[in-house]
């Protein structure tokens, strides 16, 4: 077990791709073992890929790319501008609202952050917003996609922990909206102090708001349709992923009439590349997961942590601190696959709801992508907008504090996450 961990982190420090760092370290466990045949490791790779719930991941990834080719993104930007650009720091507020709306389309924080950096980032900088503030707003704001359905992280958590994906989707709605409100308030305070003006002189009329919402109706209805389809029993979460692809094609071809054959092929190519990376990590994680369970890693860690405290809230805080540190160095997908089997039995033993824990866990592991030293979303945004990491870090501190405060509230008030699942399911 020690060899597996040392090899994994050693390969990561040397810059090896995450999938191969997991695969090599996992396979080395079976090669060095005198008890387990090496063939078992290969079987675990195959077994990890043979899961019906796992089909939701490639379908939703493809659906996100398809929707970016259908004119949905441009309509959501226009809708966001009408809704909030009249506020102080209006252009930055658009980034926060767009992240919330895009959470129901892309399902990926990194994809959302990169898209906003390309489309909105240059305009913010030209209008006087500092590079650090622009990058921090875009990157930290993309965290909202971690909980707004269809979150890919919640799908993976439900798959690994055998937790209802439908309940997870419902549980993420209110925390996601609270993140939006909290970040918008923080951006408003900073903008007021610095004199970042609104993009619009006057508040929009109800007529213009209604027109913008109506224009983006098919995008806004998408997450609602997903939740209704799952709650109504029309589709399983995996089947809803296939429905999402069909929905994107229908919107792009018949309703918006913007999805071309070339655009569809480009979306398929990007979906293939993204899915290849994600599924490879999932498959190789099967070996590591088997090794962790065989060595009784969850039981050992659980016993050690339970010796420290049996208070559920304190335990959750300890796990959150660990996830915050781990998220700074390891990508969110990897953390979900490797740490869910370890931490979920601990919180279950203490009576913490597994759905509530999933929302907190996904928020924290995704949050690591917005923080130094190796945050994926942070690097994506800073590289696209040519922003020094030091400037980004200083400008992100108020937004980071807002997120951490919200996570603290979620820990101590689980009803925020559980209200909708308990009400509707």
mmCIF file of N, CA and C in Angstrom, residues 246-369:
data_model
loop_
_atom_site.group_PDB
_atom_site.id
_atom_site.type_symbol
_atom_site.label_atom_id
_atom_site.label_comp_id
_atom_site.label_asym_id
_atom_site.label_seq_id
_atom_site.Cartn_x
_atom_site.Cartn_y
_atom_site.Cartn_z
ATOM 1 N N UNK A 246 -29.781 13.594 -27.388
ATOM 2 C CA UNK A 246 -30.889 13.746 -28.346
ATOM 3 C C UNK A 246 -31.497 15.148 -28.219
ATOM 4 N N UNK A 247 -31.660 15.626 -26.987
ATOM 5 C CA UNK A 247 -32.202 16.960 -26.744
ATOM 6 C C UNK A 247 -31.329 18.015 -27.412
ATOM 7 N N UNK A 248 -29.998 17.884 -27.256
ATOM 8 C CA UNK A 248 -29.077 18.855 -27.850
ATOM 9 C C UNK A 248 -29.194 18.861 -29.373
ATOM 10 N N UNK A 249 -29.302 17.680 -29.966
ATOM 11 C CA UNK A 249 -29.402 17.597 -31.425
ATOM 12 C C UNK A 249 -30.716 18.213 -31.912
ATOM 13 N N UNK A 250 -31.815 17.907 -31.215
ATOM 14 C CA UNK A 250 -33.127 18.454 -31.614
ATOM 15 C C UNK A 250 -33.117 19.983 -31.523
ATOM 16 N N UNK A 251 -32.568 20.518 -30.404
ATOM 17 C CA UNK A 251 -32.510 21.970 -30.241
ATOM 18 C C UNK A 251 -31.647 22.595 -31.336
ATOM 19 N N UNK A 252 -30.491 21.982 -31.591
ATOM 20 C CA UNK A 252 -29.571 22.554 -32.566
ATOM 21 C C UNK A 252 -30.056 22.486 -33.994
ATOM 22 N N UNK A 253 -30.736 21.389 -34.363
ATOM 23 C CA UNK A 253 -31.143 21.186 -35.758
ATOM 24 C C UNK A 253 -32.525 21.774 -36.030
ATOM 25 N N UNK A 254 -33.490 21.487 -35.171
ATOM 26 C CA UNK A 254 -34.879 21.848 -35.463
ATOM 27 C C UNK A 254 -35.316 23.177 -34.865
ATOM 28 N N UNK A 255 -34.799 23.540 -33.679
ATOM 29 C CA UNK A 255 -35.287 24.728 -32.980
ATOM 30 C C UNK A 255 -34.402 25.955 -33.216
ATOM 31 N N UNK A 256 -33.096 25.822 -32.944
ATOM 32 C CA UNK A 256 -32.196 26.951 -33.189
ATOM 33 C C UNK A 256 -31.665 26.959 -34.622
ATOM 34 N N UNK A 257 -31.657 25.808 -35.265
ATOM 35 C CA UNK A 257 -31.159 25.666 -36.642
ATOM 36 C C UNK A 257 -29.718 26.164 -36.781
ATOM 37 N N UNK A 258 -28.883 25.873 -35.786
ATOM 38 C CA UNK A 258 -27.486 26.316 -35.821
ATOM 39 C C UNK A 258 -26.491 25.161 -35.790
ATOM 40 N N UNK A 259 -26.956 23.950 -35.546
ATOM 41 C CA UNK A 259 -26.049 22.801 -35.491
ATOM 42 C C UNK A 259 -25.801 22.292 -36.900
ATOM 43 N N UNK A 260 -24.590 22.507 -37.399
ATOM 44 C CA UNK A 260 -24.215 22.040 -38.736
ATOM 45 C C UNK A 260 -23.547 20.675 -38.633
ATOM 46 N N UNK A 261 -23.382 20.042 -39.802
ATOM 47 C CA UNK A 261 -22.698 18.738 -39.823
ATOM 48 C C UNK A 261 -21.259 18.880 -39.334
ATOM 49 N N UNK A 262 -20.576 19.946 -39.764
ATOM 50 C CA UNK A 262 -19.201 20.173 -39.322
ATOM 51 C C UNK A 262 -19.151 20.412 -37.808
ATOM 52 N N UNK A 263 -20.110 21.173 -37.289
ATOM 53 C CA UNK A 263 -20.154 21.413 -35.852
ATOM 54 C C UNK A 263 -20.405 20.147 -35.061
ATOM 55 N N UNK A 264 -21.299 19.287 -35.581
ATOM 56 C CA UNK A 264 -21.582 18.024 -34.910
ATOM 57 C C UNK A 264 -20.352 17.128 -34.883
ATOM 58 N N UNK A 265 -19.607 17.089 -35.993
ATOM 59 C CA UNK A 265 -18.397 16.267 -36.057
ATOM 60 C C UNK A 265 -17.323 16.801 -35.101
ATOM 61 N N UNK A 266 -17.219 18.134 -34.997
ATOM 62 C CA UNK A 266 -16.256 18.721 -34.070
ATOM 63 C C UNK A 266 -16.636 18.404 -32.625
ATOM 64 N N UNK A 267 -17.939 18.461 -32.315
ATOM 65 C CA UNK A 267 -18.405 18.109 -30.972
ATOM 66 C C UNK A 267 -18.117 16.641 -30.661
ATOM 67 N N UNK A 268 -18.328 15.768 -31.648
ATOM 68 C CA UNK A 268 -18.025 14.348 -31.457
ATOM 69 C C UNK A 268 -16.543 14.124 -31.186
ATOM 70 N N UNK A 269 -15.696 14.866 -31.919
ATOM 71 C CA UNK A 269 -14.248 14.713 -31.727
ATOM 72 C C UNK A 269 -13.840 15.159 -30.324
ATOM 73 N N UNK A 270 -14.317 16.345 -29.899
ATOM 74 C CA UNK A 270 -13.978 16.825 -28.557
ATOM 75 C C UNK A 270 -14.551 15.894 -27.482
ATOM 76 N N UNK A 271 -15.762 15.394 -27.711
ATOM 77 C CA UNK A 271 -16.350 14.446 -26.767
ATOM 78 C C UNK A 271 -15.546 13.165 -26.673
ATOM 79 N N UNK A 272 -15.051 12.696 -27.813
ATOM 80 C CA UNK A 272 -14.232 11.470 -27.840
ATOM 81 C C UNK A 272 -12.951 11.662 -27.046
ATOM 82 N N UNK A 273 -12.287 12.802 -27.247
ATOM 83 C CA UNK A 273 -11.030 13.063 -26.534
ATOM 84 C C UNK A 273 -11.258 13.178 -25.035
ATOM 85 N N UNK A 274 -12.285 13.935 -24.635
ATOM 86 C CA UNK A 274 -12.572 14.097 -23.204
ATOM 87 C C UNK A 274 -12.962 12.775 -22.558
ATOM 88 N N UNK A 275 -13.814 12.023 -23.243
ATOM 89 C CA UNK A 275 -14.256 10.743 -22.683
ATOM 90 C C UNK A 275 -13.121 9.738 -22.604
ATOM 91 N N UNK A 276 -12.228 9.770 -23.581
ATOM 92 C CA UNK A 276 -11.084 8.870 -23.535
ATOM 93 C C UNK A 276 -10.265 9.088 -22.288
ATOM 94 N N UNK A 277 -10.032 10.340 -21.951
ATOM 95 C CA UNK A 277 -9.251 10.657 -20.752
ATOM 96 C C UNK A 277 -9.995 10.250 -19.484
ATOM 97 N N UNK A 278 -11.273 10.621 -19.389
ATOM 98 C CA UNK A 278 -12.048 10.346 -18.176
ATOM 99 C C UNK A 278 -12.209 8.844 -17.947
ATOM 100 N N UNK A 279 -12.596 8.121 -19.001
ATOM 101 C CA UNK A 279 -12.840 6.683 -18.860
ATOM 102 C C UNK A 279 -11.549 5.934 -18.562
ATOM 103 N N UNK A 280 -10.417 6.400 -19.132
ATOM 104 C CA UNK A 280 -9.137 5.756 -18.831
ATOM 105 C C UNK A 280 -8.798 5.895 -17.355
ATOM 106 N N UNK A 281 -9.053 7.080 -16.792
ATOM 107 C CA UNK A 281 -8.818 7.281 -15.354
ATOM 108 C C UNK A 281 -9.727 6.368 -14.540
ATOM 109 N N UNK A 282 -10.996 6.266 -14.924
ATOM 110 C CA UNK A 282 -11.950 5.421 -14.194
ATOM 111 C C UNK A 282 -11.529 3.958 -14.239
ATOM 112 N N UNK A 283 -11.120 3.490 -15.417
ATOM 113 C CA UNK A 283 -10.746 2.082 -15.566
ATOM 114 C C UNK A 283 -9.508 1.746 -14.729
ATOM 115 N N UNK A 284 -8.480 2.583 -14.806
ATOM 116 C CA UNK A 284 -7.271 2.320 -14.028
ATOM 117 C C UNK A 284 -7.526 2.473 -12.530
ATOM 118 N N UNK A 285 -8.486 3.324 -12.173
ATOM 119 C CA UNK A 285 -8.817 3.478 -10.753
ATOM 120 C C UNK A 285 -9.419 2.200 -10.171
ATOM 121 N N UNK A 286 -9.967 1.349 -11.040
ATOM 122 C CA UNK A 286 -10.491 0.073 -10.564
ATOM 123 C C UNK A 286 -9.432 -0.754 -9.862
ATOM 124 N N UNK A 287 -8.199 -0.755 -10.395
ATOM 125 C CA UNK A 287 -7.098 -1.487 -9.760
ATOM 126 C C UNK A 287 -6.740 -0.882 -8.405
ATOM 127 N N UNK A 288 -6.649 0.448 -8.376
ATOM 128 C CA UNK A 288 -6.274 1.120 -7.126
ATOM 129 C C UNK A 288 -7.357 0.911 -6.067
ATOM 130 N N UNK A 289 -8.622 1.012 -6.477
ATOM 131 C CA UNK A 289 -9.715 0.787 -5.538
ATOM 132 C C UNK A 289 -9.690 -0.606 -4.940
ATOM 133 N N UNK A 290 -9.421 -1.604 -5.776
ATOM 134 C CA UNK A 290 -9.342 -2.990 -5.292
ATOM 135 C C UNK A 290 -8.187 -3.138 -4.300
ATOM 136 N N UNK A 291 -7.045 -2.516 -4.628
ATOM 137 C CA UNK A 291 -5.888 -2.604 -3.742
ATOM 138 C C UNK A 291 -6.168 -1.954 -2.393
ATOM 139 N N UNK A 292 -6.830 -0.801 -2.416
ATOM 140 C CA UNK A 292 -7.147 -0.100 -1.169
ATOM 141 C C UNK A 292 -8.066 -0.944 -0.290
ATOM 142 N N UNK A 293 -9.074 -1.561 -0.908
ATOM 143 C CA UNK A 293 -10.018 -2.389 -0.150
ATOM 144 C C UNK A 293 -9.338 -3.660 0.345
ATOM 145 N N UNK A 294 -8.497 -4.272 -0.493
ATOM 146 C CA UNK A 294 -7.803 -5.507 -0.102
ATOM 147 C C UNK A 294 -6.900 -5.274 1.104
ATOM 148 N N UNK A 295 -6.247 -4.115 1.116
ATOM 149 C CA UNK A 295 -5.352 -3.788 2.231
ATOM 150 C C UNK A 295 -6.103 -3.203 3.428
ATOM 151 N N UNK A 296 -7.453 -3.185 3.343
ATOM 152 C CA UNK A 296 -8.310 -2.659 4.408
ATOM 153 C C UNK A 296 -7.977 -1.210 4.744
ATOM 154 N N UNK A 297 -7.678 -0.432 3.675
ATOM 155 C CA UNK A 297 -7.383 0.976 3.863
ATOM 156 C C UNK A 297 -8.533 1.761 4.465
ATOM 157 N N UNK A 298 -9.763 1.595 3.961
ATOM 158 C CA UNK A 298 -10.885 2.351 4.547
ATOM 159 C C UNK A 298 -11.093 2.065 6.025
ATOM 160 N N UNK A 299 -10.978 0.775 6.381
ATOM 161 C CA UNK A 299 -11.191 0.424 7.789
ATOM 162 C C UNK A 299 -10.109 1.023 8.684
ATOM 163 N N UNK A 300 -8.862 0.997 8.212
ATOM 164 C CA UNK A 300 -7.752 1.528 9.002
ATOM 165 C C UNK A 300 -7.892 3.034 9.188
ATOM 166 N N UNK A 301 -8.184 3.730 8.084
ATOM 167 C CA UNK A 301 -8.326 5.179 8.156
ATOM 168 C C UNK A 301 -9.543 5.558 9.000
ATOM 169 N N UNK A 302 -10.632 4.802 8.837
ATOM 170 C CA UNK A 302 -11.843 5.081 9.614
ATOM 171 C C UNK A 302 -11.587 4.918 11.106
ATOM 172 N N UNK A 303 -10.888 3.853 11.465
ATOM 173 C CA UNK A 303 -10.596 3.627 12.884
ATOM 174 C C UNK A 303 -9.736 4.746 13.452
ATOM 175 N N UNK A 304 -8.748 5.179 12.670
ATOM 176 C CA UNK A 304 -7.859 6.245 13.147
ATOM 177 C C UNK A 304 -8.615 7.561 13.303
ATOM 178 N N UNK A 305 -9.477 7.877 12.353
ATOM 179 C CA UNK A 305 -10.221 9.139 12.425
ATOM 180 C C UNK A 305 -11.280 9.102 13.508
ATOM 181 N N UNK A 306 -11.909 7.946 13.691
ATOM 182 C CA UNK A 306 -12.943 7.838 14.718
ATOM 183 C C UNK A 306 -12.363 7.886 16.123
ATOM 184 N N UNK A 307 -11.072 7.565 16.249
ATOM 185 C CA UNK A 307 -10.420 7.703 17.549
ATOM 186 C C UNK A 307 -10.259 9.181 17.923
ATOM 187 N N UNK A 308 -10.163 10.039 16.895
ATOM 188 C CA UNK A 308 -9.994 11.461 17.154
ATOM 189 C C UNK A 308 -11.297 12.120 17.587
ATOM 190 N N UNK A 309 -12.398 11.735 16.928
ATOM 191 C CA UNK A 309 -13.697 12.333 17.257
ATOM 192 C C UNK A 309 -14.826 11.455 16.738
ATOM 193 N N UNK A 310 -15.953 11.511 17.414
ATOM 194 C CA UNK A 310 -17.164 10.833 16.938
ATOM 195 C C UNK A 310 -18.265 11.840 16.644
ATOM 196 N N UNK A 311 -17.891 13.134 16.668
ATOM 197 C CA UNK A 311 -18.847 14.198 16.358
ATOM 198 C C UNK A 311 -18.952 14.336 14.845
ATOM 199 N N UNK A 312 -20.139 14.160 14.267
ATOM 200 C CA UNK A 312 -20.269 14.208 12.796
ATOM 201 C C UNK A 312 -19.788 15.516 12.183
ATOM 202 N N UNK A 313 -20.128 16.657 12.813
ATOM 203 C CA UNK A 313 -19.738 17.953 12.264
ATOM 204 C C UNK A 313 -18.225 18.130 12.281
ATOM 205 N N UNK A 314 -17.586 17.732 13.389
ATOM 206 C CA UNK A 314 -16.128 17.840 13.485
ATOM 207 C C UNK A 314 -15.458 16.930 12.465
ATOM 208 N N UNK A 315 -16.007 15.712 12.300
ATOM 209 C CA UNK A 315 -15.457 14.790 11.315
ATOM 210 C C UNK A 315 -15.573 15.365 9.910
ATOM 211 N N UNK A 316 -16.718 15.963 9.607
ATOM 212 C CA UNK A 316 -16.903 16.576 8.294
ATOM 213 C C UNK A 316 -15.891 17.702 8.076
ATOM 214 N N UNK A 317 -15.644 18.503 9.111
ATOM 215 C CA UNK A 317 -14.659 19.580 8.990
ATOM 216 C C UNK A 317 -13.268 19.025 8.734
ATOM 217 N N UNK A 318 -12.909 17.932 9.408
ATOM 218 C CA UNK A 318 -11.605 17.312 9.191
ATOM 219 C C UNK A 318 -11.477 16.808 7.755
ATOM 220 N N UNK A 319 -12.535 16.181 7.250
ATOM 221 C CA UNK A 319 -12.507 15.669 5.877
ATOM 222 C C UNK A 319 -12.429 16.822 4.884
ATOM 223 N N UNK A 320 -13.158 17.901 5.165
ATOM 224 C CA UNK A 320 -13.142 19.067 4.267
ATOM 225 C C UNK A 320 -11.742 19.661 4.183
ATOM 226 N N UNK A 321 -11.061 19.775 5.317
ATOM 227 C CA UNK A 321 -9.690 20.303 5.313
ATOM 228 C C UNK A 321 -8.775 19.391 4.498
ATOM 229 N N UNK A 322 -8.930 18.084 4.683
ATOM 230 C CA UNK A 322 -8.120 17.134 3.909
ATOM 231 C C UNK A 322 -8.398 17.270 2.414
ATOM 232 N N UNK A 323 -9.688 17.368 2.037
ATOM 233 C CA UNK A 323 -10.048 17.492 0.627
ATOM 234 C C UNK A 323 -9.556 18.813 0.041
ATOM 235 N N UNK A 324 -9.576 19.871 0.855
ATOM 236 C CA UNK A 324 -9.091 21.168 0.388
ATOM 237 C C UNK A 324 -7.603 21.087 0.052
ATOM 238 N N UNK A 325 -6.835 20.421 0.905
ATOM 239 C CA UNK A 325 -5.397 20.278 0.654
ATOM 240 C C UNK A 325 -5.152 19.342 -0.525
ATOM 241 N N UNK A 326 -5.843 18.193 -0.522
ATOM 242 C CA UNK A 326 -5.645 17.218 -1.607
ATOM 243 C C UNK A 326 -6.064 17.795 -2.956
ATOM 244 N N UNK A 327 -7.142 18.600 -2.950
ATOM 245 C CA UNK A 327 -7.628 19.186 -4.195
ATOM 246 C C UNK A 327 -6.662 20.168 -4.812
ATOM 247 N N UNK A 328 -5.728 20.688 -4.000
ATOM 248 C CA UNK A 328 -4.719 21.605 -4.536
ATOM 249 C C UNK A 328 -3.682 20.876 -5.384
ATOM 250 N N UNK A 329 -3.589 19.556 -5.236
ATOM 251 C CA UNK A 329 -2.533 18.807 -5.917
ATOM 252 C C UNK A 329 -3.053 17.762 -6.899
ATOM 253 N N UNK A 330 -4.279 17.268 -6.688
ATOM 254 C CA UNK A 330 -4.795 16.152 -7.486
ATOM 255 C C UNK A 330 -6.113 16.573 -8.132
ATOM 256 N N UNK A 331 -6.345 16.149 -9.370
ATOM 257 C CA UNK A 331 -7.544 16.514 -10.125
ATOM 258 C C UNK A 331 -8.798 15.924 -9.484
ATOM 259 N N UNK A 332 -9.933 16.641 -9.623
ATOM 260 C CA UNK A 332 -11.162 16.302 -8.910
ATOM 261 C C UNK A 332 -11.656 14.893 -9.237
ATOM 262 N N UNK A 333 -11.625 14.505 -10.512
ATOM 263 C CA UNK A 333 -12.108 13.174 -10.903
ATOM 264 C C UNK A 333 -11.366 12.075 -10.160
ATOM 265 N N UNK A 334 -10.044 12.233 -10.059
ATOM 266 C CA UNK A 334 -9.215 11.232 -9.374
ATOM 267 C C UNK A 334 -9.580 11.164 -7.897
ATOM 268 N N UNK A 335 -9.757 12.316 -7.263
ATOM 269 C CA UNK A 335 -10.087 12.327 -5.837
ATOM 270 C C UNK A 335 -11.425 11.654 -5.563
ATOM 271 N N UNK A 336 -12.404 11.918 -6.413
ATOM 272 C CA UNK A 336 -13.717 11.292 -6.220
ATOM 273 C C UNK A 336 -13.600 9.782 -6.309
ATOM 274 N N UNK A 337 -12.881 9.303 -7.314
ATOM 275 C CA UNK A 337 -12.762 7.854 -7.520
ATOM 276 C C UNK A 337 -11.972 7.172 -6.414
ATOM 277 N N UNK A 338 -10.944 7.846 -5.888
ATOM 278 C CA UNK A 338 -10.070 7.211 -4.905
ATOM 279 C C UNK A 338 -10.530 7.411 -3.464
ATOM 280 N N UNK A 339 -11.135 8.566 -3.165
ATOM 281 C CA UNK A 339 -11.449 8.882 -1.768
ATOM 282 C C UNK A 339 -12.879 8.566 -1.351
ATOM 283 N N UNK A 340 -13.795 8.461 -2.317
ATOM 284 C CA UNK A 340 -15.175 8.117 -1.958
ATOM 285 C C UNK A 340 -15.260 6.792 -1.199
ATOM 286 N N UNK A 341 -14.567 5.709 -1.670
ATOM 287 C CA UNK A 341 -14.644 4.448 -0.914
ATOM 288 C C UNK A 341 -14.034 4.537 0.476
ATOM 289 N N UNK A 342 -13.190 5.546 0.719
ATOM 290 C CA UNK A 342 -12.549 5.683 2.029
ATOM 291 C C UNK A 342 -13.415 6.493 2.986
ATOM 292 N N UNK A 343 -13.880 7.654 2.548
ATOM 293 C CA UNK A 343 -14.581 8.563 3.444
ATOM 294 C C UNK A 343 -16.072 8.253 3.603
ATOM 295 N N UNK A 344 -16.696 7.705 2.564
ATOM 296 C CA UNK A 344 -18.131 7.460 2.646
ATOM 297 C C UNK A 344 -18.502 6.490 3.775
ATOM 298 N N UNK A 345 -17.770 5.367 3.969
ATOM 299 C CA UNK A 345 -18.113 4.495 5.114
ATOM 300 C C UNK A 345 -17.964 5.185 6.466
ATOM 301 N N UNK A 346 -17.012 6.130 6.547
ATOM 302 C CA UNK A 346 -16.801 6.827 7.825
ATOM 303 C C UNK A 346 -18.009 7.694 8.164
ATOM 304 N N UNK A 347 -18.450 8.490 7.205
ATOM 305 C CA UNK A 347 -19.569 9.397 7.494
ATOM 306 C C UNK A 347 -20.879 8.617 7.646
ATOM 307 N N UNK A 348 -21.016 7.511 6.927
ATOM 308 C CA UNK A 348 -22.210 6.670 7.115
ATOM 309 C C UNK A 348 -22.270 6.140 8.534
ATOM 310 N N UNK A 349 -21.115 5.723 9.053
ATOM 311 C CA UNK A 349 -21.060 5.178 10.408
ATOM 312 C C UNK A 349 -21.464 6.218 11.447
ATOM 313 N N UNK A 350 -21.215 7.497 11.129
ATOM 314 C CA UNK A 350 -21.561 8.569 12.065
ATOM 315 C C UNK A 350 -22.970 9.109 11.837
ATOM 316 N N UNK A 351 -23.687 8.544 10.866
ATOM 317 C CA UNK A 351 -25.063 8.957 10.624
ATOM 318 C C UNK A 351 -25.217 10.159 9.711
ATOM 319 N N UNK A 352 -24.136 10.540 9.007
ATOM 320 C CA UNK A 352 -24.216 11.665 8.060
ATOM 321 C C UNK A 352 -24.866 11.162 6.774
ATOM 322 N N UNK A 353 -25.824 11.919 6.258
ATOM 323 C CA UNK A 353 -26.500 11.519 5.030
ATOM 324 C C UNK A 353 -25.509 11.494 3.873
ATOM 325 N N UNK A 354 -25.523 10.388 3.097
ATOM 326 C CA UNK A 354 -24.555 10.211 2.017
ATOM 327 C C UNK A 354 -24.760 11.205 0.879
ATOM 328 N N UNK A 355 -25.982 11.647 0.679
ATOM 329 C CA UNK A 355 -26.257 12.652 -0.359
ATOM 330 C C UNK A 355 -25.695 14.003 0.072
ATOM 331 N N UNK A 356 -25.957 14.379 1.321
ATOM 332 C CA UNK A 356 -25.415 15.631 1.867
ATOM 333 C C UNK A 356 -23.891 15.636 1.802
ATOM 334 N N UNK A 357 -23.271 14.527 2.179
ATOM 335 C CA UNK A 357 -21.808 14.434 2.131
ATOM 336 C C UNK A 357 -21.296 14.552 0.697
ATOM 337 N N UNK A 358 -22.035 13.981 -0.250
ATOM 338 C CA UNK A 358 -21.629 14.050 -1.650
ATOM 339 C C UNK A 358 -21.554 15.485 -2.154
ATOM 340 N N UNK A 359 -22.522 16.325 -1.762
ATOM 341 C CA UNK A 359 -22.522 17.726 -2.183
ATOM 342 C C UNK A 359 -21.314 18.450 -1.598
ATOM 343 N N UNK A 360 -21.048 18.228 -0.311
ATOM 344 C CA UNK A 360 -19.901 18.878 0.335
ATOM 345 C C UNK A 360 -18.598 18.384 -0.294
ATOM 346 N N UNK A 361 -18.497 17.081 -0.499
ATOM 347 C CA UNK A 361 -17.261 16.519 -1.056
ATOM 348 C C UNK A 361 -17.001 17.036 -2.465
ATOM 349 N N UNK A 362 -18.032 17.042 -3.323
ATOM 350 C CA UNK A 362 -17.838 17.486 -4.697
ATOM 351 C C UNK A 362 -17.477 18.966 -4.742
ATOM 352 N N UNK A 363 -18.054 19.763 -3.856
ATOM 353 C CA UNK A 363 -17.703 21.183 -3.810
ATOM 354 C C UNK A 363 -16.230 21.362 -3.481
ATOM 355 N N UNK A 364 -15.733 20.594 -2.519
ATOM 356 C CA UNK A 364 -14.355 20.782 -2.079
ATOM 357 C C UNK A 364 -13.347 20.233 -3.086
ATOM 358 N N UNK A 365 -13.594 19.054 -3.654
ATOM 359 C CA UNK A 365 -12.603 18.507 -4.599
ATOM 360 C C UNK A 365 -12.561 19.338 -5.879
ATOM 361 N N UNK A 366 -13.708 19.900 -6.284
ATOM 362 C CA UNK A 366 -13.718 20.776 -7.457
ATOM 363 C C UNK A 366 -13.073 22.105 -7.127
ATOM 364 N N UNK A 367 -13.255 22.561 -5.904
ATOM 365 C CA UNK A 367 -12.673 23.818 -5.454
ATOM 366 C C UNK A 367 -11.152 23.808 -5.572
ATOM 367 N N UNK A 368 -10.554 22.635 -5.416
ATOM 368 C CA UNK A 368 -9.101 22.526 -5.561
ATOM 369 C C UNK A 368 -8.619 22.946 -6.935
ATOM 370 N N UNK A 369 -9.483 22.823 -7.954
ATOM 371 C CA UNK A 369 -9.111 23.224 -9.306
ATOM 372 C C UNK A 369 -8.997 24.722 -9.477
#
